[in-house]
Amino acid sequence: DCLVEPSRGEGQGMPPLQAAACGVPSLVTGWSGMLDYADGKGVYPIRVSGLVKVKDMTAHNARWAEPDCDHLVELMQWVVEERPQVTGDYSRWSLRSMGAEFHRCIKQSWQRATG
């Protein structure tokens, strides 16, 4: 019925995008990189009930999200009852296009750093 990914934090998270591109709705934590595409048109955000400080990580202010389990259950019931159709266009989120975008950003950062 849908892909469910209540992650505590993702940089990107390709499986929800791949599912949505195939017409399968996805439920993702409304936090971190997944907020870039959780648009309610095929990828639906799960509310966050709180944030937890990450221990033993280089980034001193890093936080993990705690997905709201009650909201997740509500969303899963909604998907089963309503059978939402994916209406968003997720083609720009392909592995190839994201790799190219990452390469462009790294190259641009390198050029700024080296003058």
mmCIF file of C-alpha atoms in Angstrom:
data_model
loop_
_atom_site.group_PDB
_atom_site.id
_atom_site.type_symbol
_atom_site.label_atom_id
_atom_site.label_comp_id
_atom_site.label_asym_id
_atom_site.label_seq_id
_atom_site.Cartn_x
_atom_site.Cartn_y
_atom_site.Cartn_z
ATOM 1 C CA ASP A 1 0.000 0.000 0.000
ATOM 2 C CA CYS A 2 2.859 2.399 0.767
ATOM 3 C CA LEU A 3 6.490 2.671 1.756
ATOM 4 C CA VAL A 4 6.958 3.616 5.410
ATOM 5 C CA GLU A 5 10.256 5.184 6.481
ATOM 6 C CA PRO A 6 10.036 6.690 9.976
ATOM 7 C CA SER A 7 13.727 7.529 10.032
ATOM 8 C CA ARG A 8 15.344 9.559 12.784
ATOM 9 C CA GLY A 9 17.370 11.436 10.175
ATOM 10 C CA GLU A 10 18.362 11.097 6.535
ATOM 11 C CA GLY A 11 20.618 13.094 4.300
ATOM 12 C CA GLN A 12 18.476 12.247 1.299
ATOM 13 C CA GLY A 13 16.684 8.908 1.497
ATOM 14 C CA MET A 14 16.165 7.545 -2.023
ATOM 15 C CA PRO A 15 13.682 4.679 -1.308
ATOM 16 C CA PRO A 16 10.690 6.998 -0.693
ATOM 17 C CA LEU A 17 11.445 8.831 -3.926
ATOM 18 C CA GLN A 18 11.821 5.604 -5.861
ATOM 19 C CA ALA A 19 8.522 4.335 -4.476
ATOM 20 C CA ALA A 20 6.717 7.584 -5.311
ATOM 21 C CA ALA A 21 8.200 7.578 -8.825
ATOM 22 C CA CYS A 22 6.631 4.121 -9.242
ATOM 23 C CA GLY A 23 3.238 5.367 -8.020
ATOM 24 C CA VAL A 24 3.522 4.049 -4.456
ATOM 25 C CA PRO A 25 2.902 6.646 -1.718
ATOM 26 C CA SER A 26 5.585 7.082 0.938
ATOM 27 C CA LEU A 27 5.448 8.143 4.572
ATOM 28 C CA VAL A 28 8.632 9.801 5.831
ATOM 29 C CA THR A 29 9.681 11.650 8.958
ATOM 30 C CA GLY A 30 9.193 15.385 8.460
ATOM 31 C CA TRP A 31 12.792 16.149 9.328
ATOM 32 C CA SER A 32 16.207 16.562 7.747
ATOM 33 C CA GLY A 33 16.770 15.923 4.046
ATOM 34 C CA MET A 34 13.370 14.327 3.500
ATOM 35 C CA LEU A 35 11.663 17.684 4.005
ATOM 36 C CA ASP A 36 12.993 18.634 0.570
ATOM 37 C CA TYR A 37 10.476 16.308 -1.086
ATOM 38 C CA ALA A 38 7.765 15.522 1.491
ATOM 39 C CA ASP A 39 5.235 17.534 -0.461
ATOM 40 C CA GLY A 40 1.935 15.752 0.251
ATOM 41 C CA LYS A 41 1.631 14.761 -3.413
ATOM 42 C CA GLY A 42 2.967 11.251 -2.967
ATOM 43 C CA VAL A 43 5.457 11.619 -0.139
ATOM 44 C CA TYR A 44 3.739 12.474 3.134
ATOM 45 C CA PRO A 45 5.534 13.819 6.240
ATOM 46 C CA ILE A 46 5.190 12.149 9.617
ATOM 47 C CA ARG A 47 5.126 14.705 12.435
ATOM 48 C CA VAL A 48 8.117 14.865 14.747
ATOM 49 C CA SER A 49 7.336 14.492 18.454
ATOM 50 C CA GLY A 50 10.735 15.718 19.595
ATOM 51 C CA LEU A 51 14.459 15.940 18.947
ATOM 52 C CA VAL A 52 17.225 14.007 20.674
ATOM 53 C CA LYS A 53 20.838 15.157 20.940
ATOM 54 C CA VAL A 54 23.173 12.868 18.996
ATOM 55 C CA LYS A 55 26.081 11.541 21.028
ATOM 56 C CA ASP A 56 29.530 10.756 19.651
ATOM 57 C CA MET A 57 29.117 12.740 16.447
ATOM 58 C CA THR A 58 31.439 15.333 14.950
ATOM 59 C CA ALA A 59 28.644 17.890 14.592
ATOM 60 C CA HIS A 60 28.191 19.155 18.156
ATOM 61 C CA ASN A 61 24.631 20.389 17.711
ATOM 62 C CA ALA A 62 23.320 17.409 15.757
ATOM 63 C CA ARG A 63 19.831 16.169 16.624
ATOM 64 C CA TRP A 64 17.851 13.060 15.717
ATOM 65 C CA ALA A 65 14.103 13.313 15.202
ATOM 66 C CA GLU A 66 11.621 11.181 17.091
ATOM 67 C CA PRO A 67 8.802 10.334 14.655
ATOM 68 C CA ASP A 68 5.345 10.766 16.196
ATOM 69 C CA CYS A 69 4.086 7.160 16.357
ATOM 70 C CA ASP A 70 0.419 8.182 16.766
ATOM 71 C CA HIS A 71 0.622 10.339 13.647
ATOM 72 C CA LEU A 72 2.330 7.505 11.771
ATOM 73 C CA VAL A 73 -0.550 5.172 12.644
ATOM 74 C CA GLU A 74 -3.063 7.827 11.491
ATOM 75 C CA LEU A 75 -1.242 8.226 8.177
ATOM 76 C CA MET A 76 -1.052 4.472 7.626
ATOM 77 C CA GLN A 77 -4.795 4.131 8.286
ATOM 78 C CA TRP A 78 -5.459 7.047 5.927
ATOM 79 C CA VAL A 79 -3.434 5.384 3.140
ATOM 80 C CA VAL A 80 -5.352 2.103 3.538
ATOM 81 C CA GLU A 81 -8.746 3.840 3.607
ATOM 82 C CA GLU A 82 -8.229 6.585 1.009
ATOM 83 C CA ARG A 83 -5.766 4.932 -1.410
ATOM 84 C CA PRO A 84 -4.145 8.274 -2.377
ATOM 85 C CA GLN A 85 -2.717 8.543 -5.864
ATOM 86 C CA VAL A 86 0.793 9.886 -6.353
ATOM 87 C CA THR A 87 0.400 13.184 -8.197
ATOM 88 C CA GLY A 88 3.863 14.670 -7.648
ATOM 89 C CA ASP A 89 6.651 14.540 -10.225
ATOM 90 C CA TYR A 90 9.683 12.927 -8.616
ATOM 91 C CA SER A 91 11.750 12.499 -11.782
ATOM 92 C CA ARG A 92 14.257 15.185 -10.780
ATOM 93 C CA TRP A 93 15.202 13.080 -7.746
ATOM 94 C CA SER A 94 16.788 10.227 -9.684
ATOM 95 C CA LEU A 95 20.115 8.847 -8.520
ATOM 96 C CA ARG A 96 21.744 10.199 -11.688
ATOM 97 C CA SER A 97 20.355 13.726 -11.301
ATOM 98 C CA MET A 98 21.183 13.843 -7.588
ATOM 99 C CA GLY A 99 24.730 12.642 -8.305
ATOM 100 C CA ALA A 100 25.127 15.370 -10.911
ATOM 101 C CA GLU A 101 23.801 17.996 -8.481
ATOM 102 C CA PHE A 102 26.156 16.782 -5.745
ATOM 103 C CA HIS A 103 29.088 16.946 -8.186
ATOM 104 C CA ARG A 104 28.108 20.488 -9.214
ATOM 105 C CA CYS A 105 27.971 21.619 -5.571
ATOM 106 C CA ILE A 106 31.350 20.079 -4.731
ATOM 107 C CA LYS A 107 32.947 21.627 -7.821
ATOM 108 C CA GLN A 108 31.453 25.028 -6.998
ATOM 109 C CA SER A 109 32.685 24.818 -3.391
ATOM 110 C CA TRP A 110 36.148 23.787 -4.574
ATOM 111 C CA GLN A 111 36.304 26.712 -7.012
ATOM 112 C CA ARG A 112 35.315 29.171 -4.265
ATOM 113 C CA ALA A 113 37.873 27.710 -1.876
ATOM 114 C CA THR A 114 40.754 27.766 -4.382
ATOM 115 C CA GLY A 115 39.882 31.092 -5.971
#
